[in-house]
């Protein structure tokens, strides 16, 4: 089982380290060839405009779409949530609003309640929220009435940074999902 971490820009190293600590084999993804044979993929936080340009430059958009269409589990965090929305890769029926909690409010922490996980202490860094979503999208958690965690098919997105707090439960759940899907294939 190999989990890819998109490594064009942003906070990929912390995700890779955490997944390795959980016993997963991790591959940094920079080109379409790196996507071959992976069983799951993390789209990390970072800067969504830079990440979009990198995806375009490397010709990654189409292979990423195919990966999701095959049912490969994907975890998108922060800028990763933005990448999956209808205005970027067009894989989730969502519209993400960037820096939604206010430009001046660079970061804050809040407890969010996640199904199957429970209370999770979440770090938000210039975080987006989901401003609009269609019926295929299941909202999992909100902060101040705005969706910050959601699921659609094999995609799970959170607008915070679960790789930064030392709480490994969200990554553990993702690894379990990847194992379950890879085992069933
Ligand atoms: N504000 C960033 C953007 O819009 C996302 C922030 C993050 O990933 N921590 O690209």
XYZ file of C-alpha atoms and ligand atoms in Angstrom:
195
model
C 0.000 0.000 0.000
C 1.454 3.351 -1.081
C 0.044 6.749 -0.142
C 1.013 9.678 -2.349
C 1.450 13.196 -1.008
C 1.270 15.991 -3.571
C 4.642 17.683 -3.107
C 4.605 20.633 -5.518
C 4.348 23.225 -2.771
C 3.114 23.697 0.779
C 2.971 21.497 3.846
C 3.590 18.077 2.297
C 6.546 17.085 4.500
C 4.540 17.035 7.735
C 1.867 14.805 6.152
C 4.519 12.436 4.790
C 6.244 12.203 8.173
C 2.993 11.516 9.992
C 1.853 8.868 7.504
C 5.251 7.134 7.724
C 5.007 7.165 11.511
C 1.677 5.353 11.097
C 3.424 2.640 9.078
C 2.340 3.712 5.590
C 4.694 3.720 2.629
C 4.691 7.292 1.286
C 5.594 8.649 -2.121
C 6.009 12.356 -2.874
C 4.044 13.160 -6.020
C 5.354 15.758 -8.466
C 4.588 14.301 -11.895
C 1.844 12.144 -13.468
C 4.200 9.130 -13.359
C 4.373 9.478 -9.560
C 0.618 8.820 -9.387
C 0.916 5.354 -10.925
C 0.100 2.607 -8.474
C -0.747 4.768 -5.479
C -3.631 3.657 -3.252
C -4.413 7.015 -1.646
C -3.411 10.655 -2.015
C -3.038 13.667 0.286
C -3.414 17.182 -1.103
C -1.731 19.332 1.551
C -2.205 22.924 2.624
C -0.180 25.678 1.050
C -0.950 28.473 -1.357
C -3.745 27.519 -3.704
C -2.758 29.771 -6.637
C 0.820 28.444 -6.646
C -0.441 24.875 -6.278
C -2.877 25.345 -9.204
C -0.082 26.634 -11.414
C 2.085 23.658 -10.460
C -0.713 21.195 -11.259
C -1.167 22.870 -14.646
C 2.570 23.006 -15.377
C 3.075 19.317 -14.596
C -0.047 18.145 -16.447
C -1.450 16.661 -13.244
C -5.105 17.751 -13.500
C -6.345 14.966 -15.779
C -4.489 12.115 -14.019
C -5.753 13.438 -10.669
C -9.334 13.370 -11.985
C -8.872 9.811 -13.231
C -7.482 8.772 -9.852
C -10.584 10.064 -8.039
C -12.922 8.569 -10.656
C -11.330 5.164 -9.957
C -12.363 5.618 -6.313
C -8.918 6.257 -4.838
C -9.250 7.837 -1.384
C -8.090 11.460 -1.281
C -7.546 13.650 1.786
C -7.485 17.387 1.024
C -6.455 19.785 3.749
C -6.786 23.584 3.572
C -5.439 24.537 0.104
C -6.136 20.879 -0.812
C -9.831 21.509 -0.077
C -9.629 24.477 -2.487
C -7.898 22.368 -5.184
C -10.759 19.841 -5.251
C -13.591 22.373 -5.604
C -15.611 23.172 -8.718
C -13.443 26.175 -9.607
C -10.167 24.237 -9.568
C -9.977 20.479 -10.282
C -13.776 20.292 -10.374
C -13.893 17.018 -8.449
C -16.122 18.089 -5.561
C -19.444 19.831 -5.924
C -18.250 22.634 -3.682
C -17.166 26.244 -3.923
C -14.423 27.042 -1.447
C -13.949 30.562 -0.196
C -10.279 31.342 0.372
C -9.107 33.104 3.533
C -12.732 32.964 4.564
C -12.254 33.668 8.260
C -10.813 37.099 7.487
C -7.495 38.146 6.058
C -6.343 39.720 9.294
C -7.126 36.540 11.193
C -4.119 34.530 10.061
C -4.666 31.625 12.340
C -6.811 30.345 15.158
C -7.579 27.087 16.873
C -10.962 25.537 17.559
C -12.411 22.216 18.668
C -14.441 20.587 15.922
C -16.607 17.479 16.242
C -15.863 14.930 13.554
C -18.038 11.862 12.965
C -16.309 8.597 13.990
C -13.423 10.597 15.505
C -14.988 12.900 18.056
C -13.641 16.209 19.280
C -10.581 17.235 17.303
C -8.465 20.234 18.216
C -8.035 21.969 14.857
C -5.485 24.548 13.715
C -6.768 26.937 11.035
C -4.218 28.944 9.024
C -5.751 31.487 6.612
C -8.310 28.775 6.183
C -11.033 28.452 3.587
C -14.576 27.331 4.259
C -17.062 25.702 1.929
C -19.323 28.530 0.761
C -21.568 26.429 -1.488
C -22.125 22.743 -1.976
C -24.393 20.333 -3.845
C -26.407 17.389 -2.516
C -23.613 14.832 -3.102
C -21.508 16.588 -0.470
C -21.851 15.488 3.141
C -20.877 18.233 5.581
C -19.073 16.729 8.571
C -18.292 19.758 10.719
C -18.839 23.498 10.911
C -17.227 26.437 12.664
C -19.423 29.493 13.238
C -22.032 27.929 10.942
C -19.590 27.441 8.040
C -18.586 23.998 6.743
C -14.943 23.132 7.473
C -15.010 19.364 6.884
C -16.831 17.386 4.205
C -16.927 14.156 2.271
C -17.968 13.303 -1.280
C -17.340 9.796 -2.596
C -13.679 8.894 -1.919
C -12.745 12.493 -1.029
C -12.445 13.839 2.497
C -11.596 17.517 2.955
C -10.864 19.616 6.017
C -10.081 23.314 6.011
C -7.677 22.960 8.954
C -4.236 21.357 9.402
C -4.547 17.915 11.049
C -0.819 17.279 10.410
C 0.315 19.975 12.862
C -1.124 19.053 16.233
C 0.266 15.594 16.959
C -3.272 14.184 16.973
C -3.019 11.333 14.481
C -6.649 10.175 14.502
C -7.670 11.775 11.204
C -4.657 10.352 9.353
C -5.266 6.969 11.019
C -8.857 7.001 9.725
C -7.568 7.907 6.267
C -4.989 5.082 6.285
C -7.756 2.657 7.326
C -9.899 3.873 4.420
C -6.996 3.467 1.969
C -6.343 -0.072 3.268
C -10.033 -0.987 3.006
C -10.319 0.271 -0.595
C -6.979 -1.266 -1.673
C -7.898 -4.567 -0.012
C -11.254 -4.713 -1.782
C -9.753 -4.046 -5.241
N -5.005 30.749 2.205
C -4.396 29.711 1.439
C -4.878 29.764 -0.001
O -5.894 30.300 -0.262
C -4.686 28.354 2.015
C -4.123 28.299 3.390
C -3.557 27.000 3.775
O -3.491 26.030 3.004
N -3.052 26.967 4.981
O -4.228 29.261 -0.862
